[in-house]
Short mmCIF file of C-alpha atoms in Angstrom, two decimals:
data_model
loop_
_atom_site.label_atom_id
_atom_site.label_comp_id
_atom_site.label_asym_id
_atom_site.label_seq_id
_atom_site.Cartn_x
_atom_site.Cartn_y
_atom_site.Cartn_z
CA MET A 1 -14.79 74.56 41.97
CA PRO A 2 -15.36 77.31 44.44
CA THR A 3 -17.94 77.75 47.16
CA ARG A 4 -20.78 79.50 46.61
CA ILE A 5 -21.81 82.82 49.34
CA ILE A 6 -25.40 82.03 48.64
CA PRO A 7 -26.33 78.43 48.61
CA LYS A 8 -28.73 76.60 46.47
CA HIS A 9 -32.37 77.54 48.11
CA GLY A 10 -35.87 77.55 46.77
CA GLY A 11 -36.76 73.70 46.28
CA TYR A 12 -40.11 74.16 47.70
CA LYS A 13 -41.84 72.33 44.81
CA ASN A 14 -40.52 69.43 46.30
CA LEU A 15 -41.31 69.17 49.96
CA PRO A 16 -44.17 67.14 50.67
CA SER A 17 -45.51 70.05 52.99
CA TYR A 18 -45.83 72.28 50.51
CA GLN A 19 -47.29 69.60 48.13
CA LYS A 20 -50.25 69.08 50.56
CA THR A 21 -51.21 72.79 51.18
CA VAL A 22 -51.40 73.23 47.95
CA VAL A 23 -54.24 70.56 48.15
CA ILE A 24 -55.47 71.88 51.05
CA TYR A 25 -55.77 75.40 49.41
CA ASP A 26 -57.60 74.26 46.36
CA LEU A 27 -59.88 72.40 48.30
CA THR A 28 -60.81 75.48 50.93
CA ARG A 29 -61.22 77.36 47.47
CA ILE A 30 -64.07 74.49 46.73
CA PHE A 31 -64.90 74.13 50.33
CA THR A 32 -65.87 78.08 50.57
CA SER A 33 -67.30 78.14 47.07
CA ARG A 34 -69.63 75.57 47.51
CA PHE A 35 -71.04 75.74 51.22
CA LEU A 36 -70.57 79.30 52.98
CA SER A 37 -72.80 81.84 51.63
CA ARG A 38 -71.75 85.00 49.55
CA GLY A 39 -70.49 87.80 51.79
CA ASP A 40 -69.58 85.62 54.85
CA ARG A 41 -66.23 86.92 56.66
CA ALA A 42 -64.80 83.11 56.90
CA ILE A 43 -64.71 82.78 53.46
CA ASP A 44 -61.76 85.39 53.42
CA GLN A 45 -60.22 84.21 56.45
CA MET A 46 -60.34 80.99 55.45
CA VAL A 47 -58.98 81.23 52.12
CA GLN A 48 -56.55 83.83 53.35
CA ALA A 49 -55.66 81.22 56.28
CA ALA A 50 -54.75 78.67 53.38
CA ARG A 51 -52.82 81.00 50.94
CA SER A 52 -50.19 82.09 54.00
CA GLY A 53 -49.85 77.98 54.22
CA LYS A 54 -49.12 77.43 51.14
CA GLN A 55 -47.11 81.09 50.63
CA ASN A 56 -45.22 81.28 53.51
CA ILE A 57 -43.54 77.98 52.88
CA ILE A 58 -42.20 79.29 49.19
CA GLU A 59 -41.22 82.61 50.98
CA GLY A 60 -39.49 80.67 53.51
CA SER A 61 -37.70 78.51 51.18
CA GLN A 62 -36.65 81.22 49.58
CA ALA A 63 -35.14 82.99 51.93
CA SER A 64 -33.29 79.71 53.07
CA ALA A 65 -30.39 81.27 51.05
CA THR A 66 -29.73 84.59 53.15
CA SER A 67 -31.45 83.61 56.19
CA ARG A 68 -32.19 80.59 58.43
CA LYS A 69 -33.69 82.76 60.46
CA THR A 70 -36.32 84.16 58.33
CA GLU A 71 -36.49 80.09 56.71
CA LEU A 72 -37.54 79.53 60.25
CA LYS A 73 -39.54 82.23 60.93
CA LEU A 74 -41.62 81.98 57.62
CA THR A 75 -42.17 78.20 58.04
CA ASN A 76 -43.72 78.68 61.58
CA VAL A 77 -46.16 81.32 60.10
CA ALA A 78 -46.92 78.68 57.57
CA ARG A 79 -47.59 76.08 60.35
CA THR A 80 -49.45 78.57 62.33
CA SER A 81 -51.82 79.61 59.51
CA LEU A 82 -52.78 76.31 59.33
CA GLU A 83 -53.52 75.94 62.82
CA GLU A 84 -56.50 78.71 62.09
CA LEU A 85 -57.49 76.96 58.81
CA LEU A 86 -57.68 73.59 61.22
CA GLU A 87 -60.08 75.74 63.59
CA ASP A 88 -62.19 77.33 61.02
CA TYR A 89 -63.57 73.67 59.73
CA ARG A 90 -63.57 72.29 63.56
CA ASP A 91 -66.65 75.69 64.21
CA TYR A 92 -67.69 74.42 60.62
CA ILE A 93 -68.37 70.90 61.74
CA ARG A 94 -69.69 72.49 65.45
CA SER A 95 -71.88 74.33 63.71
CA HIS A 96 -73.72 72.31 61.93
CA ARG A 97 -74.02 69.36 64.90
CA ALA A 98 -71.44 66.90 62.61
CA ILE A 99 -69.02 64.34 64.33
CA GLN A 100 -65.88 65.07 63.31
CA TRP A 101 -64.11 62.03 62.48
CA HIS A 102 -62.15 60.50 64.71
CA MET A 103 -58.29 59.38 63.66
CA ASP A 104 -58.82 55.94 63.55
CA SER A 105 -62.52 56.26 61.93
CA PRO A 106 -62.48 54.30 58.50
CA GLU A 107 -63.00 57.88 57.04
CA ALA A 108 -60.08 59.21 58.40
CA THR A 109 -57.89 56.47 57.55
CA TYR A 110 -58.42 56.19 53.76
CA ILE A 111 -57.89 60.09 53.99
CA ARG A 112 -54.68 59.97 55.51
CA ARG A 113 -53.97 56.83 52.60
CA LEU A 114 -54.73 59.21 50.18
CA GLY A 115 -52.98 62.06 51.68
CA ARG A 116 -49.66 59.80 51.64
CA ASP A 117 -49.92 59.03 47.53
CA ARG A 118 -48.66 62.15 46.07
CA LYS A 119 -49.89 61.22 42.60
CA ARG A 120 -53.50 60.64 43.31
CA LEU A 121 -53.79 63.13 46.86
CA PRO A 122 -54.59 65.92 44.32
CA SER A 123 -57.08 64.61 41.72
CA GLY A 124 -58.74 62.22 44.42
CA ALA A 125 -59.49 65.12 47.39
CA LEU A 126 -60.46 67.69 45.02
CA GLU A 127 -62.70 65.36 43.55
CA LEU A 128 -64.35 64.36 46.72
CA ALA A 129 -64.46 68.68 47.68
CA ARG A 130 -66.74 68.53 44.44
CA THR A 131 -68.56 66.16 45.12
CA ARG A 132 -69.59 65.03 48.97
CA LYS A 133 -71.42 67.28 51.79
CA SER A 134 -70.33 70.42 53.09
CA THR A 135 -69.36 68.21 57.04
CA VAL A 136 -67.48 65.40 54.77
CA VAL A 137 -65.30 67.72 52.99
CA ALA A 138 -64.50 69.64 56.21
CA ASN A 139 -63.57 66.60 57.48
CA ILE A 140 -60.89 65.88 54.65
CA ALA A 141 -59.82 69.22 55.24
CA ILE A 142 -59.57 68.59 58.99
CA CYS A 143 -56.76 65.13 57.57
CA LEU A 144 -55.15 66.98 55.51
CA ILE A 145 -54.50 70.07 57.73
CA HIS A 146 -52.73 67.11 60.62
CA GLN A 147 -50.90 65.82 57.63
CA ALA A 148 -49.07 69.28 56.73
CA ASN A 149 -48.78 70.18 60.10
CA PHE A 150 -47.12 67.39 60.80
CA LEU A 151 -44.64 67.58 58.09
CA LEU A 152 -44.03 70.88 58.92
CA ASP A 153 -43.46 70.04 62.38
CA GLN A 154 -40.43 67.66 61.36
CA GLN A 155 -39.13 70.25 59.10
CA ILE A 156 -39.23 73.20 61.65
CA ARG A 157 -37.41 70.70 64.16
CA ARG A 158 -34.91 70.15 61.34
CA MET A 159 -34.86 73.86 60.50
CA GLU A 160 -33.83 74.36 63.95
CA THR A 161 -31.40 72.01 64.39
CA ASP A 162 -29.88 73.37 61.04
CA PHE A 163 -29.94 76.62 61.97
CA VAL A 164 -27.91 75.80 65.34
CA ASP A 165 -25.50 73.63 63.71
CA ASN A 166 -24.74 76.02 60.79
CA GLY A 167 -26.96 79.32 60.62
CA GLY A 168 -27.10 80.69 57.17
CA LEU A 169 -25.69 83.35 55.18
CA THR A 170 -26.86 86.71 57.66
CA GLU A 171 -26.00 84.60 60.46
CA ARG A 172 -22.52 83.74 59.60
CA MET A 173 -22.08 86.88 58.58
CA TYR A 174 -22.12 87.86 62.36
#
């Protein structure tokens, strides 16, 4: 079978980072509709940052066929968007004089375990977002964003190595 010029690409739905960002996006939609006042600029900012985290993984995955450089750039944009969203949730907790969970707290440990369970995560996290108080939901989001950021950092390191070793179609053409 002849070698394809454009390699197989677009498997983003199987990426743990993508799956986690879908939950973060849905959780952010619930959080902003439940706890932020209509007309608050933070609603659009937070939803857009969550959406950007998810969508840029999709775009990067699709672009990987022709440019590893673009894939790397867009994946980094996803990571940056999640960092912005993380700070919004931290601001919310601080402005409500609440405590951000320590990474070893029982609550954070529970959410980390839930976050590793691909089958339970979507329904479990979203049920908590619909039923818990605002600062708890913000802390849940923070835990999940940390997990997504960890996964994206690993993905970016892998992409950097692959780019240096192999490049993409565009890079190989030059």
